Amino acid sequence: MSGNSLDSSLTVLLVLVVVGGIAVPAVDVAYLNSSSETNKEVLQWAQPSNEMKPTLQNMMVISAAHDGTDVLFYGTRNPTNEDEVLFYVSNESSLRQPPPGGPNWHSRLPLPWYLERVNATVMSTSPEMNPTELREDAPPIVIAYSWDQEALAPNLPGYTVYQHDFKLWDEEIVIFIDNTHPADHEARE
């Protein structure tokens, strides 16, 4: 075998190894197993299901037309792990500086992406907040995990509740929307 043939063979082999090393994981993540728990660092798993899109549209219409706090994330603790705080960010203004908000902000994904598009004003409550405090001054949109729905519903009269699957791993959220605020009525149907 001549030197040129050996060089060419090694070059082809090297290209195949490099391309295969990139292509195989990319195909696995993007096409074959994109929603696997092992691929959770790829944030596409957080996209809302199609059934959530009309509710998101309502939220965006209301947020764009409303002054003041538009959305309240009801901070909570995971019932299966009391150390895990979800939705609560102690300093919402910290989200304006990269990197955004830490792990509690990440529990909100993908919703912040949609709310940011309409420049929604977002707040959150501490997990220790008594839900009766919402009766006084709740914004037009309140987002919570479904396990808090029973405690919140009596304190949000005049709100319609929408329950949705959230992300892919058996999470459910509820979105309370105040019926007195203008919304995209086509999105409600």
GROMACS .gro file of C-alpha atoms in nm:
model
  189
    1MET     CA    1   0.000   0.000   0.000
    2SER     CA    2   0.147   0.333  -0.098
    3GLY     CA    3   0.184   0.628   0.138
    4ASN     CA    4  -0.086   0.826  -0.041
    5SER     CA    5  -0.334   0.539  -0.018
    6LEU     CA    6  -0.261   0.496   0.352
    7ASP     CA    7  -0.301   0.870   0.413
    8SER     CA    8  -0.629   0.872   0.218
    9SER     CA    9  -0.759   0.568   0.407
   10LEU     CA   10  -0.672   0.722   0.744
   11THR     CA   11  -0.834   1.050   0.642
   12VAL     CA   12  -1.155   0.875   0.537
   13LEU     CA   13  -1.157   0.672   0.860
   14LEU     CA   14  -1.101   0.984   1.069
   15VAL     CA   15  -1.383   1.169   0.890
   16LEU     CA   16  -1.619   0.874   0.946
   17VAL     CA   17  -1.536   0.860   1.317
   18VAL     CA   18  -1.586   1.235   1.362
   19VAL     CA   19  -1.908   1.251   1.158
   20GLY     CA   20  -2.044   0.938   1.326
   21GLY     CA   21  -1.957   1.074   1.669
   22ILE     CA   22  -2.161   1.385   1.597
   23ALA     CA   23  -2.441   1.239   1.386
   24VAL     CA   24  -2.537   0.942   1.604
   25PRO     CA   25  -2.605   1.143   1.923
   26ALA     CA   26  -2.775   1.419   1.722
   27VAL     CA   27  -3.011   1.173   1.554
   28ASP     CA   28  -3.083   1.011   1.891
   29VAL     CA   29  -3.163   1.341   2.063
   30ALA     CA   30  -3.347   1.510   1.778
   31TYR     CA   31  -3.540   1.223   1.623
   32LEU     CA   32  -3.532   0.891   1.800
   33ASN     CA   33  -3.546   0.967   2.170
   34SER     CA   34  -3.579   1.343   2.212
   35SER     CA   35  -3.813   1.326   2.510
   36SER     CA   36  -3.611   1.076   2.709
   37GLU     CA   37  -3.520   1.174   3.065
   38THR     CA   38  -3.154   1.127   2.966
   39ASN     CA   39  -3.189   1.414   2.718
   40LYS     CA   40  -3.334   1.661   2.968
   41GLU     CA   41  -3.052   1.908   2.908
   42VAL     CA   42  -3.207   1.968   2.565
   43LEU     CA   43  -3.494   2.197   2.657
   44GLN     CA   44  -3.733   2.096   2.382
   45TRP     CA   45  -3.892   1.852   2.628
   46ALA     CA   46  -4.040   2.153   2.805
   47GLN     CA   47  -4.255   2.268   2.514
   48PRO     CA   48  -4.625   2.282   2.596
   49SER     CA   49  -4.864   2.036   2.443
   50ASN     CA   50  -5.091   2.156   2.165
   51GLU     CA   51  -5.391   2.160   2.398
   52MET     CA   52  -5.221   2.431   2.605
   53LYS     CA   53  -5.179   2.672   2.315
   54PRO     CA   54  -5.526   2.838   2.341
   55THR     CA   55  -5.462   2.907   2.711
   56LEU     CA   56  -5.119   3.049   2.629
   57GLN     CA   57  -5.282   3.271   2.368
   58ASN     CA   58  -5.529   3.400   2.628
   59MET     CA   59  -5.245   3.468   2.869
   60MET     CA   60  -5.050   3.661   2.608
   61VAL     CA   61  -5.352   3.872   2.503
   62ILE     CA   62  -5.438   3.959   2.864
   63SER     CA   63  -5.076   4.034   2.955
   64ALA     CA   64  -5.029   4.262   2.656
   65ALA     CA   65  -5.340   4.465   2.745
   66HIS     CA   66  -5.302   4.473   3.125
   67ASP     CA   67  -5.113   4.724   3.341
   68GLY     CA   68  -4.945   4.609   3.660
   69THR     CA   69  -4.862   4.253   3.755
   70ASP     CA   70  -4.997   4.025   3.484
   71VAL     CA   71  -4.897   3.680   3.603
   72LEU     CA   72  -4.842   3.529   3.946
   73PHE     CA   73  -4.660   3.200   3.983
   74TYR     CA   74  -4.786   3.040   4.303
   75GLY     CA   75  -4.473   2.912   4.477
   76THR     CA   76  -4.500   2.562   4.611
   77ARG     CA   77  -4.309   2.264   4.741
   78ASN     CA   78  -4.305   1.934   4.559
   79PRO     CA   79  -4.524   1.698   4.768
   80THR     CA   80  -4.283   1.411   4.703
   81ASN     CA   81  -3.976   1.618   4.798
   82GLU     CA   82  -4.044   1.903   5.043
   83ASP     CA   83  -3.695   2.045   4.981
   84GLU     CA   84  -3.778   2.114   4.615
   85VAL     CA   85  -3.931   2.460   4.574
   86LEU     CA   86  -4.111   2.522   4.244
   87PHE     CA   87  -4.219   2.844   4.069
   88TYR     CA   88  -4.091   3.075   4.346
   89VAL     CA   89  -3.813   3.322   4.267
   90SER     CA   90  -3.731   3.545   4.566
   91ASN     CA   91  -3.611   3.833   4.349
   92GLU     CA   92  -3.792   3.849   4.016
   93SER     CA   93  -3.567   4.133   3.896
   94SER     CA   94  -3.274   3.888   3.908
   95LEU     CA   95  -3.428   3.724   3.601
   96ARG     CA   96  -3.332   4.025   3.391
   97GLN     CA   97  -2.963   3.941   3.429
   98PRO     CA   98  -2.810   3.631   3.271
   99PRO     CA   99  -2.815   3.354   3.370
  100PRO     CA  100  -3.186   3.368   3.453
  101GLY     CA  101  -3.311   3.292   3.799
  102GLY     CA  102  -3.168   2.958   3.897
  103PRO     CA  103  -3.349   2.629   3.943
  104ASN     CA  104  -3.682   2.772   4.057
  105TRP     CA  105  -3.705   2.977   3.739
  106HIS     CA  106  -3.629   2.665   3.539
  107SER     CA  107  -3.931   2.494   3.698
  108ARG     CA  108  -4.144   2.749   3.508
  109LEU     CA  109  -4.014   2.660   3.164
  110PRO     CA  110  -4.141   2.695   2.895
  111LEU     CA  111  -4.391   2.956   3.018
  112PRO     CA  112  -4.138   3.241   3.063
  113TRP     CA  113  -4.055   3.227   2.693
  114TYR     CA  114  -4.416   3.303   2.601
  115LEU     CA  115  -4.463   3.566   2.871
  116GLU     CA  116  -4.144   3.744   2.771
  117ARG     CA  117  -4.277   3.783   2.415
  118VAL     CA  118  -4.551   4.016   2.544
  119ASN     CA  119  -4.337   4.179   2.812
  120ALA     CA  120  -4.560   4.038   3.087
  121THR     CA  121  -4.496   4.156   3.442
  122VAL     CA  122  -4.442   3.842   3.647
  123MET     CA  123  -4.430   3.786   4.023
  124SER     CA  124  -4.426   3.479   4.242
  125THR     CA  125  -4.527   3.389   4.595
  126SER     CA  126  -4.331   3.211   4.860
  127PRO     CA  127  -4.443   2.853   4.925
  128GLU     CA  128  -4.535   2.970   5.275
  129MET     CA  129  -4.793   3.223   5.151
  130ASN     CA  130  -5.147   3.165   5.270
  131PRO     CA  131  -5.373   3.130   4.962
  132THR     CA  132  -5.639   3.350   5.124
  133GLU     CA  133  -5.407   3.648   5.062
  134LEU     CA  134  -5.486   3.614   4.691
  135ARG     CA  135  -5.846   3.730   4.747
  136GLU     CA  136  -5.729   4.088   4.796
  137ASP     CA  137  -5.512   4.161   4.496
  138ALA     CA  138  -5.461   3.870   4.259
  139PRO     CA  139  -5.340   3.952   3.908
  140PRO     CA  140  -5.547   3.837   3.609
  141ILE     CA  141  -5.340   3.519   3.566
  142VAL     CA  142  -5.232   3.281   3.843
  143ILE     CA  143  -5.027   2.973   3.760
  144ALA     CA  144  -4.988   2.688   4.007
  145TYR     CA  145  -4.916   2.319   4.024
  146SER     CA  146  -5.233   2.111   4.020
  147TRP     CA  147  -5.182   1.991   4.378
  148ASP     CA  148  -5.252   2.350   4.492
  149GLN     CA  149  -5.576   2.390   4.294
  150GLU     CA  150  -5.808   2.295   4.580
  151ALA     CA  151  -5.653   2.555   4.813
  152LEU     CA  152  -5.646   2.831   4.549
  153ALA     CA  153  -5.985   2.796   4.376
  154PRO     CA  154  -6.201   2.934   4.662
  155ASN     CA  155  -5.971   3.237   4.682
  156LEU     CA  156  -5.998   3.323   4.314
  157PRO     CA  157  -6.371   3.376   4.255
  158GLY     CA  158  -6.450   3.486   3.902
  159TYR     CA  159  -6.152   3.299   3.759
  160THR     CA  160  -6.175   3.013   3.511
  161VAL     CA  161  -5.931   2.734   3.575
  162TYR     CA  162  -5.751   2.552   3.294
  163GLN     CA  163  -5.569   2.232   3.376
  164HIS     CA  164  -5.283   2.123   3.154
  165ASP     CA  165  -5.014   1.862   3.131
  166PHE     CA  166  -4.682   2.033   3.184
  167LYS     CA  167  -4.358   1.919   3.027
  168LEU     CA  168  -4.340   1.542   2.984
  169TRP     CA  169  -4.300   1.373   3.318
  170ASP     CA  170  -4.646   1.361   3.470
  171GLU     CA  171  -4.649   1.721   3.586
  172GLU     CA  172  -4.978   1.909   3.578
  173ILE     CA  173  -5.040   2.277   3.624
  174VAL     CA  174  -5.350   2.488   3.661
  175ILE     CA  175  -5.384   2.833   3.512
  176PHE     CA  176  -5.647   3.059   3.667
  177ILE     CA  177  -5.763   3.339   3.436
  178ASP     CA  178  -5.979   3.626   3.562
  179ASN     CA  179  -6.300   3.637   3.358
  180THR     CA  180  -6.326   4.017   3.382
  181HIS     CA  181  -6.016   4.081   3.171
  182PRO     CA  182  -6.040   4.100   2.792
  183ALA     CA  183  -5.910   3.794   2.619
  184ASP     CA  184  -5.899   3.638   2.279
  185HIS     CA  185  -6.238   3.466   2.284
  186GLU     CA  186  -6.146   3.244   1.989
  187ALA     CA  187  -5.859   3.111   2.200
  188ARG     CA  188  -6.099   3.019   2.483
  189GLU     CA  189  -6.304   2.794   2.258
   0.00000   0.00000   0.00000
